[in-house]
Short mmCIF file of C-alpha atoms and ligand atoms in Angstrom, two decimals:
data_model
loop_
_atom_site.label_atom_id
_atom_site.label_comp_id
_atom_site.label_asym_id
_atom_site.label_seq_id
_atom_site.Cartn_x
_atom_site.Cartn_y
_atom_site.Cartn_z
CA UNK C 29 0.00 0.00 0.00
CA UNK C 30 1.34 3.60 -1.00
CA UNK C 31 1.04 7.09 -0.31
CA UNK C 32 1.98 9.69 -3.18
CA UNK C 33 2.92 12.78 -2.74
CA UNK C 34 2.23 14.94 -5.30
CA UNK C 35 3.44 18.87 -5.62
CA UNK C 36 5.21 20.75 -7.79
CA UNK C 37 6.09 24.00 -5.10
CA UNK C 38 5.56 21.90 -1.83
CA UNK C 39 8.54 19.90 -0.26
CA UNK C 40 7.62 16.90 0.51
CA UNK C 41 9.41 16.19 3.88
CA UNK C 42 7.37 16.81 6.33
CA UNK C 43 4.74 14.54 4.99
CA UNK C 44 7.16 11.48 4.16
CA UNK C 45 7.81 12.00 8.39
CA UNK C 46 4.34 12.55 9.44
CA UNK C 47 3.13 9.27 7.50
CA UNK C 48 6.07 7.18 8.41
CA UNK C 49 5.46 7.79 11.90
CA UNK C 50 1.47 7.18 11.32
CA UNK C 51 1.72 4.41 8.74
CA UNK C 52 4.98 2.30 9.33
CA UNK C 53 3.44 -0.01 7.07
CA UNK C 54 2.66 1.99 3.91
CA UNK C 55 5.23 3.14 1.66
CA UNK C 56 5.48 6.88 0.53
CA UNK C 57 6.52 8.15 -2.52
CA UNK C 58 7.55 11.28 -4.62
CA UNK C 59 5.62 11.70 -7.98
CA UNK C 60 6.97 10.92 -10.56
CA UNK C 61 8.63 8.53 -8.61
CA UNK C 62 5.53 6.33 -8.32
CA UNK C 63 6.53 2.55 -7.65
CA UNK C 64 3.65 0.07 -8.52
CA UNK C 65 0.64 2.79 -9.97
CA UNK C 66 -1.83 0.05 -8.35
CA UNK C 67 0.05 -0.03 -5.04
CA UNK C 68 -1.06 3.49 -4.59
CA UNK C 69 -4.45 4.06 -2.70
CA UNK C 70 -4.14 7.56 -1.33
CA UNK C 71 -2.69 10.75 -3.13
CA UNK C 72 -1.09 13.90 -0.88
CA UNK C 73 -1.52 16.46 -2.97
CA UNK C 74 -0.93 20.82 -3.69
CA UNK C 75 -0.72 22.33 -6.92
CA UNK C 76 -0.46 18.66 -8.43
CA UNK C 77 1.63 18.46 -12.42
CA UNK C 78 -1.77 18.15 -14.07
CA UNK C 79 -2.77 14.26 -15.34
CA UNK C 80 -0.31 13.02 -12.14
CA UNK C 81 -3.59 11.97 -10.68
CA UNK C 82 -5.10 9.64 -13.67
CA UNK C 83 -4.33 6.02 -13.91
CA UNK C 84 -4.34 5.06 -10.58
CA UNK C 85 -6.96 2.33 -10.20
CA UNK C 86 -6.85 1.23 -6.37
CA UNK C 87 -7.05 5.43 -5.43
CA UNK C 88 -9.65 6.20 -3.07
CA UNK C 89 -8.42 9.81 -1.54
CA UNK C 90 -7.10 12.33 -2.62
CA UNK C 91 -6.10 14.94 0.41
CA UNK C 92 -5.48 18.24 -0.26
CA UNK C 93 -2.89 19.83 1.76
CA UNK C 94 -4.98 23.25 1.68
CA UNK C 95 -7.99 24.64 2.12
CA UNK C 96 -8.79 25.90 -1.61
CA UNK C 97 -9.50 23.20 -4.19
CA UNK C 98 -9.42 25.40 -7.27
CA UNK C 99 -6.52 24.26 -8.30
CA UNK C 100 -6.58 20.31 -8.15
CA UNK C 101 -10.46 20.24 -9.40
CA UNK C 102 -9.01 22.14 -12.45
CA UNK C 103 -7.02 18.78 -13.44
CA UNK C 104 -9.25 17.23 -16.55
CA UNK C 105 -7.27 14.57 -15.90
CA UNK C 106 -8.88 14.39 -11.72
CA UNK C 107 -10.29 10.55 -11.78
CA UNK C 108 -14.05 11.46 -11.35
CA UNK C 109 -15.28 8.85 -9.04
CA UNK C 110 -12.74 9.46 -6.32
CA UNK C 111 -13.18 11.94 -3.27
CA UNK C 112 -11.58 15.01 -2.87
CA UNK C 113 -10.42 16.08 0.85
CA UNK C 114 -9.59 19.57 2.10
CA UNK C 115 -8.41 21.30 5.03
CA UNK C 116 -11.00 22.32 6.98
CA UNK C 117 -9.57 25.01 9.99
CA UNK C 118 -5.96 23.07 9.97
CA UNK C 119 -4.42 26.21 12.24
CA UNK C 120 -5.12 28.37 8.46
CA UNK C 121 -8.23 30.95 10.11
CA UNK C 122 -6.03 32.30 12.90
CA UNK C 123 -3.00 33.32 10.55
CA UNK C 124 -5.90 34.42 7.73
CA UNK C 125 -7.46 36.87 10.30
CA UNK C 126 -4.17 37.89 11.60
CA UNK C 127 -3.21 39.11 7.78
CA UNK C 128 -7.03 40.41 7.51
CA UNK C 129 -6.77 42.62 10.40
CA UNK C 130 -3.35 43.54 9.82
CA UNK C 131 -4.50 44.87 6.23
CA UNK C 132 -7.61 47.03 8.06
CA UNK C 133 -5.28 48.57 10.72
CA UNK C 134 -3.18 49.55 8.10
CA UNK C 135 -5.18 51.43 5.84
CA UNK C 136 -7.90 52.54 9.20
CA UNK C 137 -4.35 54.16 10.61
CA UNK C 138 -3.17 55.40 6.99
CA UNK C 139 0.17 54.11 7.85
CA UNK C 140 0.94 53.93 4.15
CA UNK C 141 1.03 57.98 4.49
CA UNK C 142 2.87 57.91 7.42
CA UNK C 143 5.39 55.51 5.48
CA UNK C 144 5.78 58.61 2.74
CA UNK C 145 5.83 61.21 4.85
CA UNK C 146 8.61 59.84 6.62
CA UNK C 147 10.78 59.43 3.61
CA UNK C 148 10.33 63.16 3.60
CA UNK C 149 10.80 63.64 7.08
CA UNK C 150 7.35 65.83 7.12
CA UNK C 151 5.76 65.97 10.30
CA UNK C 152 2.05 65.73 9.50
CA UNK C 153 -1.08 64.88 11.65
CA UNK C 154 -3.80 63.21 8.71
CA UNK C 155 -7.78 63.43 9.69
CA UNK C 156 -8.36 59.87 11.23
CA UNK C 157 -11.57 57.84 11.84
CA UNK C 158 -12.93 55.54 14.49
CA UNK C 159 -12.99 51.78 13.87
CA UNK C 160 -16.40 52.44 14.91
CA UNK C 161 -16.78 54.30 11.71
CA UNK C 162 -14.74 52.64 9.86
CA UNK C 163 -17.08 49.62 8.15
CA UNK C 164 -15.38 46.25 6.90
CA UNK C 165 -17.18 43.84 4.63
CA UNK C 166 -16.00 40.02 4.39
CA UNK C 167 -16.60 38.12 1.49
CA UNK C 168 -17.48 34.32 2.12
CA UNK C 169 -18.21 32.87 5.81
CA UNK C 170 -16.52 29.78 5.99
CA UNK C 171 -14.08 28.21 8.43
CA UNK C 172 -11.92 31.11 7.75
CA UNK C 173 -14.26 33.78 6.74
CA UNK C 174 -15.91 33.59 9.71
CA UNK C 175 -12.79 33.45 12.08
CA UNK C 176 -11.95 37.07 10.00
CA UNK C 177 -15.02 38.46 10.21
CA UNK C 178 -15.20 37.90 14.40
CA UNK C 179 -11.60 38.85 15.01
CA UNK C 180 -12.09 42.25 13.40
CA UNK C 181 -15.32 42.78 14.52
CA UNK C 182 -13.41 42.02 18.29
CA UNK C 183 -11.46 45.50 17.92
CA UNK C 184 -14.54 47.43 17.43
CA UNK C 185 -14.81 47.60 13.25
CA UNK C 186 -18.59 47.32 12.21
CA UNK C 187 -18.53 44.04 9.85
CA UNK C 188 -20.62 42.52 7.82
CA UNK C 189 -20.06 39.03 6.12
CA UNK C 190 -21.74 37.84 3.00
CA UNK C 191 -21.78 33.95 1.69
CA UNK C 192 -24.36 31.91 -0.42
CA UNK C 193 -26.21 30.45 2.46
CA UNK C 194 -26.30 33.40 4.78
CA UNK C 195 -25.31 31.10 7.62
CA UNK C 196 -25.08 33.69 11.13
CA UNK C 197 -21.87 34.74 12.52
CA UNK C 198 -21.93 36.24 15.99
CA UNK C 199 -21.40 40.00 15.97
CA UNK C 200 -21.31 40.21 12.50
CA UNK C 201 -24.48 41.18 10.02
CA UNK C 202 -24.96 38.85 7.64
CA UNK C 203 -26.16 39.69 3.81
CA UNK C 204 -26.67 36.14 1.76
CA UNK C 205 -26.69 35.34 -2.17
CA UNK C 206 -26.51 37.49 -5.42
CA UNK C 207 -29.86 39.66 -3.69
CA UNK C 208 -27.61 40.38 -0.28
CA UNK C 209 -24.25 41.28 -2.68
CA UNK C 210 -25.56 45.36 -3.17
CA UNK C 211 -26.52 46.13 -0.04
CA UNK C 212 -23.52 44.22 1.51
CA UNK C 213 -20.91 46.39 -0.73
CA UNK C 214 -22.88 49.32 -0.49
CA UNK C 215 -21.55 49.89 3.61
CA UNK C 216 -18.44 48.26 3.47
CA UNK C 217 -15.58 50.66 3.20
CA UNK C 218 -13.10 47.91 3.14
CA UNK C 219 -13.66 44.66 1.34
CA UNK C 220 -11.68 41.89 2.36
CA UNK C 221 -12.01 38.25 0.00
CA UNK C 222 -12.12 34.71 1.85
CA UNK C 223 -14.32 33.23 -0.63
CA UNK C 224 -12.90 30.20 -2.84
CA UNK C 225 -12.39 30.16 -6.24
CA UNK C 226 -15.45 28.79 -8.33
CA UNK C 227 -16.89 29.42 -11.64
CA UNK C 228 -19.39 31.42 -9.67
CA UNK C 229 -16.72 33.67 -7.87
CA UNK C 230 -14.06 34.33 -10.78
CA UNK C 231 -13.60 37.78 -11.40
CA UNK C 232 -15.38 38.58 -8.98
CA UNK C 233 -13.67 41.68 -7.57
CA UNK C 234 -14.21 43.49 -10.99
CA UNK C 235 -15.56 46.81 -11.54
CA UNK C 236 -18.97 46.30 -11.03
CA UNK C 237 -17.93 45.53 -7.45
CA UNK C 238 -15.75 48.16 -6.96
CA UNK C 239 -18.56 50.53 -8.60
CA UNK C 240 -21.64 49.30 -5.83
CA UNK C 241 -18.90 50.37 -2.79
CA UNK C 242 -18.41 53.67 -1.10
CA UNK C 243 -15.65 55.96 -2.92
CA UNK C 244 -12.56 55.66 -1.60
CA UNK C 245 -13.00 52.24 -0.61
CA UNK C 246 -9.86 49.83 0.17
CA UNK C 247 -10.24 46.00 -0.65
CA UNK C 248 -8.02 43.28 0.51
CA UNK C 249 -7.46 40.21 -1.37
CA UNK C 250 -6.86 36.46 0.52
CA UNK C 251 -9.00 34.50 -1.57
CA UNK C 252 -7.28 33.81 -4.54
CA UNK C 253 -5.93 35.65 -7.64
CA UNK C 254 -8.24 34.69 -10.28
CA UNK C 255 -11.34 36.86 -8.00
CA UNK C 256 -9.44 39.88 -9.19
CA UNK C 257 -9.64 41.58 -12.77
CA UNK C 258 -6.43 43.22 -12.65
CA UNK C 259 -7.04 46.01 -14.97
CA UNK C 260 -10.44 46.82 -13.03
CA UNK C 261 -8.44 47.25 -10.01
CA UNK C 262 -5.81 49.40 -11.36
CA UNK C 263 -8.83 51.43 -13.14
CA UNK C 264 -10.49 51.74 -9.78
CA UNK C 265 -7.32 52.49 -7.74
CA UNK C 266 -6.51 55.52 -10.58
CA UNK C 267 -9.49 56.60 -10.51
CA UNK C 268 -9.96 57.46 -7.07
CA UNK C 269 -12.82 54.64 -6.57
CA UNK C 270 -10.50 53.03 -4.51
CA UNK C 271 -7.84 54.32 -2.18
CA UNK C 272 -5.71 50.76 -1.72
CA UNK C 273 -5.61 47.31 -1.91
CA UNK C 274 -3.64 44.70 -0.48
CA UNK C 275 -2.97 41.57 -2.42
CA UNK C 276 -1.90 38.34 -1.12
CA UNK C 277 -3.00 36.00 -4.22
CA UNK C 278 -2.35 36.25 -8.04
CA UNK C 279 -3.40 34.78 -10.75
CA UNK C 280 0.06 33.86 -12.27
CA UNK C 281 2.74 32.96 -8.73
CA UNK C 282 4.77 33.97 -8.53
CA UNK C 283 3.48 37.66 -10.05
CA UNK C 284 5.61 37.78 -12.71
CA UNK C 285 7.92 40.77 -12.35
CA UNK C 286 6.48 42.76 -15.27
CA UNK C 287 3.22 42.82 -13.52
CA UNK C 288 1.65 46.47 -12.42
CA UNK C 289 0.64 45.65 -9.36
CA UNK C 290 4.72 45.38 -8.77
CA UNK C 291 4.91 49.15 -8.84
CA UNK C 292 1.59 50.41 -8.12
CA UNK C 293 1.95 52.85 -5.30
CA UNK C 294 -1.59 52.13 -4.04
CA UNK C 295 -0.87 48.08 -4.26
CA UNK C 296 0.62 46.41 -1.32
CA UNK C 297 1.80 42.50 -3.00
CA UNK C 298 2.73 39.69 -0.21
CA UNK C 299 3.58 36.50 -1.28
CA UNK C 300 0.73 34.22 -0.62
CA UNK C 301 1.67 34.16 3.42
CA UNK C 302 -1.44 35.07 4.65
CA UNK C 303 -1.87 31.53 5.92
CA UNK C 304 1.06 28.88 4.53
CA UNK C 305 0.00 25.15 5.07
CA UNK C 306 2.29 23.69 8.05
CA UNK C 307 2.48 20.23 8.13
CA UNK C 308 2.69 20.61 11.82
CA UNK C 309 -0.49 21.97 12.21
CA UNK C 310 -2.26 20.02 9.57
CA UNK C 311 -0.61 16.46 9.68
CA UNK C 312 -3.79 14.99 11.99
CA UNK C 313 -6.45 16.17 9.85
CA UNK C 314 -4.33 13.98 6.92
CA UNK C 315 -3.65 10.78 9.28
CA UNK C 316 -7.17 10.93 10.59
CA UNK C 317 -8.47 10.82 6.88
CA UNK C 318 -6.75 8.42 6.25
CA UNK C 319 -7.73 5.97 9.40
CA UNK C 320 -11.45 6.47 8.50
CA UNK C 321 -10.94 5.30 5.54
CA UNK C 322 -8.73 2.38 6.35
CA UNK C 323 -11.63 1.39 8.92
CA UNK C 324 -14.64 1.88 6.30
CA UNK C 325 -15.58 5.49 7.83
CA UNK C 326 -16.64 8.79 6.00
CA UNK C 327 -13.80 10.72 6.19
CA UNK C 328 -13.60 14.77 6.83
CA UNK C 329 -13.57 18.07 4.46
CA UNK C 330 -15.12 16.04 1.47
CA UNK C 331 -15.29 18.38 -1.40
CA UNK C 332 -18.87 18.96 -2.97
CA UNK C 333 -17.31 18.76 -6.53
CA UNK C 334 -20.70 20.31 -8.16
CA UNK C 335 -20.53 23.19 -6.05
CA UNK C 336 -16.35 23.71 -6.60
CA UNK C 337 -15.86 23.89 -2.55
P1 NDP N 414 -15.11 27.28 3.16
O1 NDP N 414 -15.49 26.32 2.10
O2 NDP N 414 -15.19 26.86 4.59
O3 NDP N 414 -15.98 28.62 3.02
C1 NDP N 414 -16.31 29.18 1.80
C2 NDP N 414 -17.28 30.34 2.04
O4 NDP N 414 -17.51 31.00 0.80
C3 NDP N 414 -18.64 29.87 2.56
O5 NDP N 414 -19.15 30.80 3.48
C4 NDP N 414 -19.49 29.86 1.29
O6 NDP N 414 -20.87 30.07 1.51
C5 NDP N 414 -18.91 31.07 0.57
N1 NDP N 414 -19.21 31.00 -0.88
C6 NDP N 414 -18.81 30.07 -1.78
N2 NDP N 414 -19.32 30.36 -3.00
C7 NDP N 414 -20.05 31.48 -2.86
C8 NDP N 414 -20.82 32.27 -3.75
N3 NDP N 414 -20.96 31.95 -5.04
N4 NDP N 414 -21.45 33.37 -3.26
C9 NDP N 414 -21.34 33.70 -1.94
N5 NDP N 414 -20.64 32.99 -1.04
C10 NDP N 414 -19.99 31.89 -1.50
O7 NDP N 414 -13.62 27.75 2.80
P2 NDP N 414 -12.47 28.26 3.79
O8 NDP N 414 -13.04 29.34 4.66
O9 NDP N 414 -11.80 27.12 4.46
O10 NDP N 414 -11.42 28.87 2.74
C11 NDP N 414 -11.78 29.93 1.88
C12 NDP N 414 -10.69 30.18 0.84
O11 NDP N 414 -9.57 30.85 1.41
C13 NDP N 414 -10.06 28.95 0.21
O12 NDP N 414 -10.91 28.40 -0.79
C14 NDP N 414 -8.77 29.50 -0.38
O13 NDP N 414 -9.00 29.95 -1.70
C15 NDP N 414 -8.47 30.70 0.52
N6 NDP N 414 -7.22 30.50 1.30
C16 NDP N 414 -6.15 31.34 1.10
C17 NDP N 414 -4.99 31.22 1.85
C18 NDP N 414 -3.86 32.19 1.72
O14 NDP N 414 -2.76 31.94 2.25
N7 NDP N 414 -4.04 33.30 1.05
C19 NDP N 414 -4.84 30.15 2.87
C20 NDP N 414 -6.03 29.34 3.03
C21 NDP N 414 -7.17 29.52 2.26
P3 NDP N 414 -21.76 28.99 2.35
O15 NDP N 414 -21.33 29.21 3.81
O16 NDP N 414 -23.14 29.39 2.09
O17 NDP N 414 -21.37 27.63 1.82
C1 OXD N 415 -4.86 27.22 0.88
C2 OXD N 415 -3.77 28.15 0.58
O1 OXD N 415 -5.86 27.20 0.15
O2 OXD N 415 -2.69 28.04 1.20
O3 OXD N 415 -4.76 26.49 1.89
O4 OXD N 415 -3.93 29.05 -0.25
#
């Protein structure tokens, strides 16, 4: 019996020691490096070489060491009949909120002012408002969107969250489905994306977004790169719609150096740290997977394929 790891940016060393010490018995290997293909029943996998997946016949998991799925469901080579695992909480919503918050303080503050003036050595006091003015809108309410929209809402920010179900967060208002999006981006001065990446949520921090939000808006990007149309948000930012953003996802990683965003001065770029997968954190959610289904149980963070989450 085998475990594959399968990556092409994620080392695979932690996870060859995490399933040795769970699974003495199973082997582990390295794609390409793939022994017997029928050996293998469960796939490890992030940002897999596309078709790495097909011809396995005895698979029946395939864990994904993250919480976003885009990536791996966008294999046309994914076997069809076999499920796909996430990370659900895996110590990513605490680091995601951190970076959330962070991004708020920063721009609530105008730090990125301060940062100029500095450079000038100009002594300058600029107009400041409340947190309690100050009105932050989260985009999706999942395991992590909901961990950002409490933690901010802790420090006194009025927030409101928006997802497809409308699910209730404590503390936070709650606007649901295409009906709730107006309203929702109407009061929310900054605009910070958890949502995952679907066929339903591509490009969707465009300009019709941007438009529906109060001038001078901010918006925060965590999701992942493909929400963004980049030459909406430059259009927005040099227009004066927005004020800043503050990207942590791209479509192309890493953002190719020719990219604006590079040298936009209203663009702060990190890259994709908001919440890194650590194998310490996550290895028990993978061996617990696994045990289920070694003892015939439904495992946990099964992918709704249809859906694309
Ligand atoms: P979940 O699946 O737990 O939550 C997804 C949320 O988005 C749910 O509230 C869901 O609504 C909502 N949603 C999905 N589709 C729509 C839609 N069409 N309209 C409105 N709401 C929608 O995901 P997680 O919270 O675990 O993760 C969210 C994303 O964060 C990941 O997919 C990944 O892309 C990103 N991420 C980024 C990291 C980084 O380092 N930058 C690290 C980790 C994750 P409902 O509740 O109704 O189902
Ligand atoms: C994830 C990520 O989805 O790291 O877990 O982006």
């Amino acid at each position: 019996m085998t475990i594959l790891f399968c990556s092409d940016s994620e080392p695979p060393g932690p996870w060859r020691l995490a399933c040795a010490r769970a699974f003495p018995r199973m082997a582990f290997r390295t794609w390409p490096d793939t022994g017997a293909r029928d050996e293998i029943r469960y796939a490890l996998v992030w940002q897999q070489p596309p078709g790495s997946l097909a011809g396995l016949p005895n698979l029946k998991a395939i864990l994904v060491l993250g919480a976003g799925v885009d990536a791996v469901l966008s294999d046309a080579a994914l076997p069809a009949d076999v499920p796909v695992l996430r990370l659900v909480d895996a110590g990513l919503p605490g680091p995601m909120a951190e970076y959330a918050l962070y991004a708020v303080l920063h721009f609530q503050r105008r730090m990125a002012d301060y940062f100029q003036q500095q450079r000038a050595a100009l002594w300058r006091r600029r107009e400041e408002m409340l947190a309690r003015q100050w009105r932050v809108g989260v985009m999706g309410l999942g395991v992590i969107g909901a961990t950002v929209a409490r933690r901010i809402a802790a420090q006194g920010f009025p927030v409101a969250g928006w997802s497809r179900s409308g699910k209730s967060v404590e503390g936070v208002e709650v606007h649901a489905g295409t009906a709730g999006l107006d309203p929702f981006l109407a009061r929310s001065r900054v605009l910070v994306n958890v949502l995952p990446l679907t066929s339903q949520t591509r490009g969707i921090l465009g300009g019709r977004t941007f438009a529906a939000m109060p001038r001078g808006g901010y918006v925060v990007n965590i999701g992942r790169g493909a929400h963004v149309v980049d030459a909406d948000l430059i259009a927005a930012l040099d227009s004066g719609q927005l004020a800043g953003a503050m990207l942590d996802v791209f479509e192309q990683e890493p953002l190719p150096v020719a990219h604006p965003f590079w040298r936009h001065p209203a663009i702060i770029v990190t890259p994709h740290v908001a919440a890194p997968t650590l194998a310490s954190e996550s290895e028990s959610q993978v061996v617990e997977n696994i045990r289920r289904l070694e003892r015939g149980e439904p495992p946990l963070g099964v992918v709704d394929r249809d859906r694309g989450y």
